[in-house]
Amino acid sequence: MRLSEITVPDQPWTRRSFSPEFNRGRQWLTEEFKSVGLNVSTDTAGNLIGRLNGSAKKNLPIMIGSHSDTVPFGGRFDGILGVLSGLEAIQTLKENGALPAHDIELVDFLAEEPSEFGLSCIGSKAMAGKLESEQLDLTDGNGRKLGDAIRSVGGDPELLHQASRGANSIVAYLEIHIEQATRLESAGLSIGVVTDIAAIRRENIRVVGRADHAGATPMGLRKDALVTAAYLISATEELTEAANASVAAIVATIGKLSVSPNAANAVPGEVEFTLEVRSGDDAKLKAHTDGLLKRYRDIAQSREQAVHVQQVSCGTSTKSAAKVMRAIETASQNEGLQTMQLSSGAGHDAVYVSHLGPAGMIFVPCRDGRSHTPEEWVDEVGCARGAQVLLGALLELDKE
Ligand code: GLV
Ligand code: MN
Ligand code: MN
């Protein structure tokens, strides 16, 4: 609750990456990390890292973490729960004089949510060596470059490679997160063991019509880009609903849109929006998105307008590591908690950290499955059970 209160005051709970609130949140986290004796640093990609030295001078660390940024008007648990449960687990180990054999790294990954630069999972991408140097030139609405924004949180875009870690560089990665859906709640269970995380593809779509006077241009002479965009959006829903009738789950969303000139008395000349498509099946994600884009072009052409498509990102689905899933299941059993295996439609830093070594996730139920909204909620018992299982799983993995 203390961290979530660091929000844009009239937009609870908003702590966008690279914003003043985000930096204040990081200052608060830094103090909390230090108060349990962690060595705190920021890597060149802008990830905040707290390190606890293990007792046995083992080579590889166990990594735990999540993110402290939020979507606009987001919740108080998405991401935050993972960072602070990790801190709680480490504090408990220290209070009990039970130093783990391995070093533990607790990471607040930079900008997990789609940032003002259009990109998500910036910190974990960079850690996996997958943040491309051209992406550092992406700009936000104010013309600021991503590279400069990374510098503003203590990173160094020129030395980004130093943040990148190779394959087999961790013993394991554990992330606890709210489920953001209702399967656990419906089943009355408190722990979900994530089997896989859906792939996300994002495309920037620009519809170009012609701006004109709204009073003087007859209906038959218009090239209204917003009406065309409305047809594209409607086709997206229609085709994606049809795809779910016969194949594995696939979802498509248009959640961000800008209209130009955006005036009550002007025919919209240009519309830009983001198409986001997700599926656990990489081949279906490709086929479905390609199909949508073809339909977009057909619709725009039939209305004598242009549609320009630029890919923002395209990931692949991620399977959890069996050993991490086993550690979570064993820890849950030890607590007398029944588990359920489930897949994640939401994206997580674990997708990129899985390139460093075995990764897995613990889900806890959130009320009514609501997330990315201010109503997002988990009660204390739910948080405590999740943190207890995180600690248990950490100790299981430390036995290696
Ligand atoms: C992260 O919240 C996502 O977009 O799945
Ligand atoms: Mn989120
Ligand atoms: Mn999240």
Short mmCIF file of C-alpha atoms and ligand atoms in Angstrom, two decimals:
data_model
loop_
_atom_site.label_atom_id
_atom_site.label_comp_id
_atom_site.label_asym_id
_atom_site.label_seq_id
_atom_site.Cartn_x
_atom_site.Cartn_y
_atom_site.Cartn_z
CA MET A 1 0.00 0.00 0.00
CA ARG A 2 2.90 2.35 0.75
CA LEU A 3 4.39 1.90 -2.69
CA SER A 4 1.03 2.14 -4.48
CA GLU A 5 0.37 5.46 -2.76
CA ILE A 6 3.23 6.85 -4.83
CA THR A 7 0.87 7.64 -7.70
CA VAL A 8 -0.19 10.54 -9.90
CA PRO A 9 -2.54 12.01 -7.27
CA ASP A 10 -5.74 12.30 -9.31
CA GLN A 11 -5.14 9.11 -11.34
CA PRO A 12 -4.85 6.28 -8.85
CA TRP A 13 -2.92 4.02 -9.29
CA THR A 14 -0.60 5.45 -11.90
CA ARG A 15 3.18 5.12 -11.73
CA ARG A 16 4.30 5.08 -15.36
CA SER A 17 7.84 4.07 -16.12
CA PHE A 18 10.24 7.05 -16.45
CA SER A 19 7.79 9.39 -14.67
CA PRO A 20 8.60 11.37 -11.50
CA GLU A 21 6.32 9.00 -9.56
CA PHE A 22 8.24 6.01 -10.91
CA ASN A 23 11.52 7.54 -9.76
CA ARG A 24 10.06 8.23 -6.31
CA GLY A 25 8.83 4.64 -6.15
CA ARG A 26 12.32 3.46 -7.00
CA GLN A 27 13.82 5.66 -4.26
CA TRP A 28 11.39 4.10 -1.77
CA LEU A 29 12.24 0.60 -3.02
CA THR A 30 15.97 1.33 -2.80
CA GLU A 31 15.58 2.26 0.86
CA GLU A 32 13.51 -0.88 1.53
CA PHE A 33 16.06 -3.08 -0.27
CA LYS A 34 18.87 -1.52 1.78
CA SER A 35 16.96 -1.89 5.04
CA VAL A 36 17.10 -5.70 4.72
CA GLY A 37 20.81 -5.53 3.90
CA LEU A 38 20.73 -5.96 0.12
CA ASN A 39 23.49 -4.47 -2.04
CA VAL A 40 21.55 -2.22 -4.38
CA SER A 41 22.55 -1.23 -7.88
CA THR A 42 20.99 -0.20 -11.17
CA ASP A 43 22.25 -2.06 -14.22
CA THR A 44 22.93 -0.29 -17.52
CA ALA A 45 19.41 -1.20 -18.72
CA GLY A 46 17.84 0.58 -15.75
CA ASN A 47 16.85 -2.53 -13.78
CA LEU A 48 16.97 -2.01 -10.01
CA ILE A 49 18.77 -4.98 -8.44
CA GLY A 50 19.14 -5.92 -4.78
CA ARG A 51 21.68 -8.65 -4.11
CA LEU A 52 22.00 -10.89 -1.09
CA ASN A 53 25.24 -12.83 -0.88
CA GLY A 54 24.69 -16.52 -0.27
CA SER A 55 26.61 -18.59 2.25
CA ALA A 56 28.30 -21.00 -0.16
CA LYS A 57 29.93 -18.82 -2.81
CA LYS A 58 28.05 -20.70 -5.55
CA ASN A 59 28.57 -19.44 -9.07
CA LEU A 60 25.05 -18.70 -10.16
CA PRO A 61 22.35 -16.67 -8.42
CA ILE A 62 18.67 -17.41 -7.95
CA MET A 63 16.70 -14.48 -9.36
CA ILE A 64 13.30 -13.25 -8.18
CA GLY A 65 11.41 -10.16 -9.24
CA SER A 66 8.71 -8.38 -11.20
CA HIS A 67 8.01 -4.71 -11.91
CA SER A 68 7.01 -1.50 -10.12
CA ASP A 69 5.58 0.44 -13.07
CA THR A 70 1.84 0.45 -13.75
CA VAL A 71 -0.54 1.02 -16.64
CA PRO A 72 -2.45 4.35 -16.50
CA PHE A 73 -5.15 4.01 -13.81
CA GLY A 74 -3.74 0.60 -12.94
CA GLY A 75 -3.85 -1.44 -9.78
CA ARG A 76 -1.89 -1.88 -6.59
CA PHE A 77 -0.71 -5.46 -7.11
CA ASP A 78 0.25 -6.07 -10.75
CA GLY A 79 4.05 -6.24 -10.58
CA ILE A 80 4.38 -4.68 -7.14
CA LEU A 81 3.33 -7.93 -5.46
CA GLY A 82 6.22 -9.78 -7.10
CA VAL A 83 8.88 -7.29 -6.08
CA LEU A 84 7.66 -6.91 -2.51
CA SER A 85 6.97 -10.63 -1.95
CA GLY A 86 10.58 -11.24 -3.00
CA LEU A 87 11.70 -8.67 -0.47
CA GLU A 88 9.52 -10.29 2.21
CA ALA A 89 11.00 -13.72 1.47
CA ILE A 90 14.55 -12.37 1.78
CA GLN A 91 13.73 -10.49 4.97
CA THR A 92 12.27 -13.68 6.47
CA LEU A 93 15.43 -15.62 5.60
CA LYS A 94 17.56 -12.97 7.28
CA GLU A 95 15.38 -12.73 10.38
CA ASN A 96 15.72 -16.47 10.80
CA GLY A 97 19.46 -16.48 10.23
CA ALA A 98 18.84 -18.85 7.30
CA LEU A 99 21.15 -17.54 4.60
CA PRO A 100 20.60 -19.38 1.30
CA ALA A 101 23.59 -21.10 -0.29
CA HIS A 102 23.16 -19.21 -3.56
CA ASP A 103 23.23 -15.46 -4.02
CA ILE A 104 19.73 -14.08 -4.43
CA GLU A 105 19.05 -11.25 -6.86
CA LEU A 106 15.80 -9.34 -6.40
CA VAL A 107 14.99 -7.34 -9.53
CA ASP A 108 12.55 -4.54 -10.24
CA PHE A 109 12.59 -4.83 -14.05
CA LEU A 110 12.32 -1.57 -15.93
CA ALA A 111 9.07 -0.79 -17.80
CA GLU A 112 7.26 -4.11 -17.96
CA GLU A 113 4.04 -2.43 -19.07
CA PRO A 114 3.92 -0.91 -22.56
CA SER A 115 5.75 2.36 -21.98
CA GLU A 116 5.22 5.74 -23.65
CA PHE A 117 7.77 4.41 -26.19
CA GLY A 118 5.35 1.66 -27.25
CA LEU A 119 7.64 -1.06 -25.91
CA SER A 120 7.08 -3.35 -22.93
CA CYS A 121 9.47 -5.48 -20.81
CA ILE A 122 12.32 -3.08 -21.59
CA GLY A 123 14.53 -4.11 -18.66
CA SER A 124 14.04 -7.86 -18.96
CA LYS A 125 14.44 -7.68 -22.75
CA ALA A 126 17.79 -5.94 -22.26
CA MET A 127 18.85 -8.48 -19.67
CA ALA A 128 18.18 -11.21 -22.23
CA GLY A 129 20.21 -9.25 -24.82
CA LYS A 130 17.07 -8.68 -26.88
CA LEU A 131 16.69 -4.90 -26.71
CA GLU A 132 17.86 -3.80 -30.17
CA SER A 133 19.97 -0.65 -30.50
CA GLU A 134 17.43 0.84 -32.99
CA GLN A 135 14.81 0.53 -30.28
CA LEU A 136 16.80 3.03 -28.20
CA ASP A 137 15.80 5.64 -30.79
CA LEU A 138 12.06 5.07 -30.26
CA THR A 139 10.47 8.32 -29.09
CA ASP A 140 7.64 9.14 -26.70
CA GLY A 141 4.93 11.73 -27.37
CA ASN A 142 7.36 14.51 -26.40
CA GLY A 143 10.13 13.44 -28.79
CA ARG A 144 12.31 12.02 -26.02
CA LYS A 145 14.38 9.00 -27.04
CA LEU A 146 14.17 5.72 -25.13
CA GLY A 147 17.95 5.74 -24.70
CA ASP A 148 17.77 9.09 -22.89
CA ALA A 149 14.89 7.85 -20.75
CA ILE A 150 16.93 4.80 -19.71
CA ARG A 151 19.76 7.16 -18.75
CA SER A 152 17.30 9.20 -16.62
CA VAL A 153 16.62 6.17 -14.38
CA GLY A 154 20.33 5.46 -13.87
CA GLY A 155 21.00 3.20 -16.87
CA ASP A 156 23.56 3.69 -19.63
CA PRO A 157 22.29 2.96 -23.15
CA GLU A 158 25.84 3.05 -24.55
CA LEU A 159 26.79 0.16 -22.29
CA LEU A 160 23.57 -1.80 -22.64
CA HIS A 161 25.50 -5.01 -23.38
CA GLN A 162 26.77 -4.98 -19.79
CA ALA A 163 23.20 -5.58 -18.56
CA SER A 164 22.80 -8.56 -20.84
CA ARG A 165 23.32 -11.98 -19.30
CA GLY A 166 23.90 -15.16 -21.21
CA ALA A 167 22.04 -18.45 -21.24
CA ASN A 168 22.58 -20.58 -18.11
CA SER A 169 23.50 -17.54 -16.01
CA ILE A 170 20.96 -18.21 -13.22
CA VAL A 171 19.96 -21.24 -11.16
CA ALA A 172 16.31 -20.29 -11.58
CA TYR A 173 13.91 -17.35 -11.79
CA LEU A 174 10.75 -17.09 -9.71
CA GLU A 175 8.05 -14.46 -10.13
CA ILE A 176 4.86 -14.16 -8.17
CA HIS A 177 2.00 -12.28 -9.82
CA ILE A 178 -1.75 -11.84 -9.58
CA GLU A 179 -3.61 -14.15 -11.96
CA GLN A 180 -5.53 -11.32 -13.71
CA ALA A 181 -8.30 -13.83 -14.53
CA THR A 182 -10.85 -15.84 -12.53
CA ARG A 183 -9.77 -19.48 -12.79
CA LEU A 184 -8.19 -19.72 -9.32
CA GLU A 185 -10.98 -17.77 -7.69
CA SER A 186 -13.65 -19.93 -9.35
CA ALA A 187 -11.88 -23.09 -8.24
CA GLY A 188 -11.43 -21.74 -4.69
CA LEU A 189 -7.65 -22.24 -4.88
CA SER A 190 -4.92 -19.92 -3.64
CA ILE A 191 -1.90 -20.97 -5.75
CA GLY A 192 -1.57 -21.26 -9.52
CA VAL A 193 1.48 -22.85 -11.15
CA VAL A 194 2.04 -21.22 -14.53
CA THR A 195 2.68 -23.68 -17.35
CA ASP A 196 3.23 -21.19 -20.19
CA ILE A 197 2.90 -17.53 -21.14
CA ALA A 198 1.20 -16.41 -24.35
CA ALA A 199 3.15 -14.66 -27.10
CA ILE A 200 2.30 -11.02 -27.87
CA ARG A 201 2.48 -9.34 -31.27
CA ARG A 202 1.90 -5.59 -31.59
CA GLU A 203 1.43 -3.69 -34.85
CA ASN A 204 1.19 0.03 -35.30
CA ILE A 205 -1.60 0.79 -37.79
CA ARG A 206 -1.96 4.16 -39.53
CA VAL A 207 -5.09 4.80 -41.58
CA VAL A 208 -4.73 7.71 -43.96
CA GLY A 209 -7.86 9.40 -45.31
CA ARG A 210 -8.30 13.12 -45.87
CA ALA A 211 -9.08 15.89 -43.38
CA ASP A 212 -11.87 18.22 -44.51
CA HIS A 213 -14.37 20.74 -43.20
CA ALA A 214 -17.09 18.88 -41.26
CA GLY A 215 -19.83 21.27 -42.27
CA ALA A 216 -19.03 21.89 -45.91
CA THR A 217 -17.96 18.41 -47.13
CA PRO A 218 -20.89 16.27 -48.37
CA MET A 219 -21.01 12.72 -47.03
CA GLY A 220 -20.28 11.17 -50.42
CA LEU A 221 -17.05 13.14 -50.87
CA ARG A 222 -15.36 12.28 -47.61
CA LYS A 223 -12.37 10.10 -46.83
CA ASP A 224 -13.03 9.70 -43.12
CA ALA A 225 -10.15 7.77 -41.58
CA LEU A 226 -11.95 7.24 -38.28
CA VAL A 227 -14.89 5.53 -39.95
CA THR A 228 -12.42 3.27 -41.75
CA ALA A 229 -10.69 2.55 -38.44
CA ALA A 230 -14.10 1.65 -36.98
CA TYR A 231 -14.56 -0.95 -39.75
CA LEU A 232 -11.08 -2.34 -39.05
CA ILE A 233 -11.79 -2.58 -35.32
CA SER A 234 -15.10 -4.26 -35.95
CA ALA A 235 -13.47 -6.73 -38.35
CA THR A 236 -10.86 -7.49 -35.67
CA GLU A 237 -13.52 -8.55 -33.20
CA GLU A 238 -15.49 -10.51 -35.78
CA LEU A 239 -12.51 -12.46 -37.15
CA THR A 240 -11.02 -13.13 -33.72
CA GLU A 241 -14.28 -14.38 -32.27
CA ALA A 242 -14.61 -16.68 -35.28
CA ALA A 243 -11.02 -17.92 -34.78
CA ASN A 244 -11.82 -18.90 -31.19
CA ALA A 245 -14.75 -21.01 -32.35
CA SER A 246 -12.37 -23.51 -33.93
CA VAL A 247 -8.83 -23.06 -32.58
CA ALA A 248 -6.89 -22.46 -29.38
CA ALA A 249 -7.47 -19.26 -27.45
CA ILE A 250 -6.43 -16.14 -29.31
CA VAL A 251 -7.27 -12.57 -28.33
CA ALA A 252 -6.96 -9.29 -30.21
CA THR A 253 -7.27 -5.82 -28.75
CA ILE A 254 -7.18 -2.26 -30.00
CA GLY A 255 -6.72 -0.30 -26.80
CA LYS A 256 -4.81 2.77 -27.94
CA LEU A 257 -5.92 5.09 -30.69
CA SER A 258 -5.23 8.65 -31.79
CA VAL A 259 -7.23 10.74 -34.22
CA SER A 260 -5.98 13.65 -36.28
CA PRO A 261 -6.84 16.50 -36.37
CA ASN A 262 -9.15 15.41 -33.50
CA ALA A 263 -11.50 18.37 -33.77
CA ALA A 264 -15.30 18.38 -33.54
CA ASN A 265 -15.64 20.23 -36.83
CA ALA A 266 -13.05 18.37 -38.96
CA VAL A 267 -13.46 15.11 -40.85
CA PRO A 268 -10.77 12.81 -39.35
CA GLY A 269 -7.86 12.67 -41.80
CA GLU A 270 -5.65 10.17 -40.02
CA VAL A 271 -6.01 7.55 -37.31
CA GLU A 272 -3.22 5.65 -35.65
CA PHE A 273 -3.86 2.67 -33.42
CA THR A 274 -2.11 -0.34 -31.93
CA LEU A 275 -3.30 -3.81 -32.78
CA GLU A 276 -2.28 -6.29 -30.10
CA VAL A 277 -2.77 -10.04 -30.65
CA ARG A 278 -1.91 -12.81 -28.16
CA SER A 279 -1.90 -16.58 -28.24
CA GLY A 280 -0.12 -19.50 -26.62
CA ASP A 281 0.28 -20.96 -30.12
CA ASP A 282 2.96 -19.13 -32.15
CA ALA A 283 1.83 -20.44 -35.55
CA LYS A 284 -1.77 -19.41 -34.92
CA LEU A 285 -0.65 -15.99 -33.71
CA LYS A 286 1.17 -15.45 -36.99
CA ALA A 287 -1.58 -16.80 -39.25
CA HIS A 288 -4.33 -14.88 -37.46
CA THR A 289 -2.47 -11.56 -37.34
CA ASP A 290 -1.44 -11.83 -40.98
CA GLY A 291 -5.11 -12.53 -41.81
CA LEU A 292 -6.25 -9.47 -39.88
CA LEU A 293 -3.74 -7.23 -41.66
CA LYS A 294 -4.86 -8.54 -45.04
CA ARG A 295 -8.47 -7.76 -44.15
CA TYR A 296 -7.39 -4.26 -43.01
CA ARG A 297 -5.81 -3.61 -46.42
CA ASP A 298 -8.87 -4.90 -48.27
CA ILE A 299 -11.24 -2.72 -46.25
CA ALA A 300 -9.07 0.39 -46.62
CA GLN A 301 -8.72 -0.18 -50.35
CA SER A 302 -12.47 -0.57 -50.80
CA ARG A 303 -12.85 2.83 -49.09
CA GLU A 304 -10.05 4.36 -51.20
CA GLN A 305 -7.83 4.98 -48.22
CA ALA A 306 -4.36 3.80 -47.28
CA VAL A 307 -3.35 1.68 -44.33
CA HIS A 308 0.30 1.58 -43.21
CA VAL A 309 1.46 -1.21 -40.93
CA GLN A 310 4.61 -1.23 -38.82
CA GLN A 311 5.47 -4.03 -36.45
CA VAL A 312 6.24 -2.87 -32.92
CA SER A 313 7.11 -6.24 -31.41
CA CYS A 314 6.55 -9.94 -31.90
CA GLY A 315 7.35 -12.44 -29.16
CA THR A 316 7.08 -16.18 -28.88
CA SER A 317 5.18 -18.16 -26.26
CA THR A 318 7.18 -19.31 -23.27
CA LYS A 319 7.05 -22.61 -21.41
CA SER A 320 7.81 -22.68 -17.69
CA ALA A 321 10.74 -24.82 -16.59
CA ALA A 322 9.70 -28.17 -15.10
CA LYS A 323 12.08 -27.85 -12.15
CA VAL A 324 10.67 -24.46 -11.15
CA MET A 325 7.09 -25.74 -11.46
CA ARG A 326 8.05 -28.71 -9.27
CA ALA A 327 9.62 -26.42 -6.66
CA ILE A 328 6.42 -24.33 -6.52
CA GLU A 329 4.25 -27.44 -6.23
CA THR A 330 6.42 -28.92 -3.47
CA ALA A 331 6.43 -25.63 -1.55
CA SER A 332 2.63 -25.44 -1.84
CA GLN A 333 2.20 -29.02 -0.62
CA ASN A 334 4.42 -28.24 2.36
CA GLU A 335 2.02 -25.40 3.22
CA GLY A 336 -1.02 -27.66 2.73
CA LEU A 337 -2.11 -25.61 -0.29
CA GLN A 338 -3.67 -27.28 -3.31
CA THR A 339 -2.45 -25.93 -6.66
CA MET A 340 -3.76 -25.61 -10.19
CA GLN A 341 -1.65 -25.51 -13.35
CA LEU A 342 -2.66 -22.71 -15.70
CA SER A 343 -1.41 -20.74 -18.64
CA SER A 344 -0.98 -16.97 -18.65
CA GLY A 345 -2.64 -14.75 -21.23
CA ALA A 346 -0.85 -11.77 -19.67
CA GLY A 347 2.79 -11.08 -20.49
CA HIS A 348 5.49 -11.04 -17.82
CA ASP A 349 9.21 -10.38 -17.38
CA ALA A 350 9.57 -14.16 -16.92
CA VAL A 351 9.25 -14.45 -20.73
CA TYR A 352 12.63 -12.75 -21.20
CA VAL A 353 14.29 -14.02 -18.03
CA SER A 354 13.63 -17.56 -19.30
CA HIS A 355 16.51 -16.92 -21.75
CA LEU A 356 18.87 -16.73 -18.74
CA GLY A 357 17.83 -20.05 -17.20
CA PRO A 358 14.88 -22.03 -15.84
CA ALA A 359 11.96 -19.69 -15.08
CA GLY A 360 8.56 -20.18 -13.51
CA MET A 361 5.70 -18.22 -12.00
CA ILE A 362 3.32 -18.42 -9.05
CA PHE A 363 -0.15 -16.95 -9.53
CA VAL A 364 -2.44 -15.82 -6.72
CA PRO A 365 -6.13 -15.06 -7.26
CA CYS A 366 -7.27 -11.45 -7.53
CA ARG A 367 -10.82 -10.37 -6.80
CA ASP A 368 -13.17 -11.01 -9.73
CA GLY A 369 -10.06 -11.42 -11.91
CA ARG A 370 -9.94 -7.64 -12.29
CA SER A 371 -6.59 -6.14 -13.28
CA HIS A 372 -5.20 -3.07 -15.07
CA THR A 373 -7.95 -1.18 -13.25
CA PRO A 374 -7.98 0.68 -9.93
CA GLU A 375 -10.25 -2.04 -8.46
CA GLU A 376 -7.51 -4.68 -8.65
CA TRP A 377 -7.40 -6.41 -5.24
CA VAL A 378 -5.88 -9.33 -3.34
CA ASP A 379 -6.59 -9.80 0.37
CA GLU A 380 -3.83 -10.15 2.95
CA VAL A 381 -4.24 -13.91 3.25
CA GLY A 382 -3.84 -14.30 -0.52
CA CYS A 383 -0.67 -12.20 -0.51
CA ALA A 384 0.74 -14.04 2.50
CA ARG A 385 0.12 -17.49 1.00
CA GLY A 386 1.79 -16.46 -2.24
CA ALA A 387 4.83 -15.05 -0.42
CA GLN A 388 5.10 -18.18 1.73
CA VAL A 389 5.11 -20.38 -1.37
CA LEU A 390 7.68 -18.10 -3.01
CA LEU A 391 9.94 -18.53 0.01
CA GLY A 392 9.42 -22.31 0.03
CA ALA A 393 10.14 -22.60 -3.70
CA LEU A 394 13.26 -20.47 -3.27
CA LEU A 395 14.52 -22.85 -0.58
CA GLU A 396 13.73 -25.87 -2.78
CA LEU A 397 15.74 -24.40 -5.64
CA ASP A 398 18.56 -23.46 -3.27
CA LYS A 399 19.09 -27.18 -2.50
CA GLU A 400 20.75 -27.63 -5.90
C1 GLV B 1 1.21 -6.90 -18.97
O1 GLV B 1 0.48 -6.52 -18.09
C2 GLV B 1 0.61 -7.36 -20.17
O2 GLV B 1 0.37 -6.52 -21.05
O3 GLV B 1 0.28 -8.55 -20.26
MN MN B 2 0.26 -5.39 -16.21
MN MN B 3 2.57 -7.39 -14.40
#
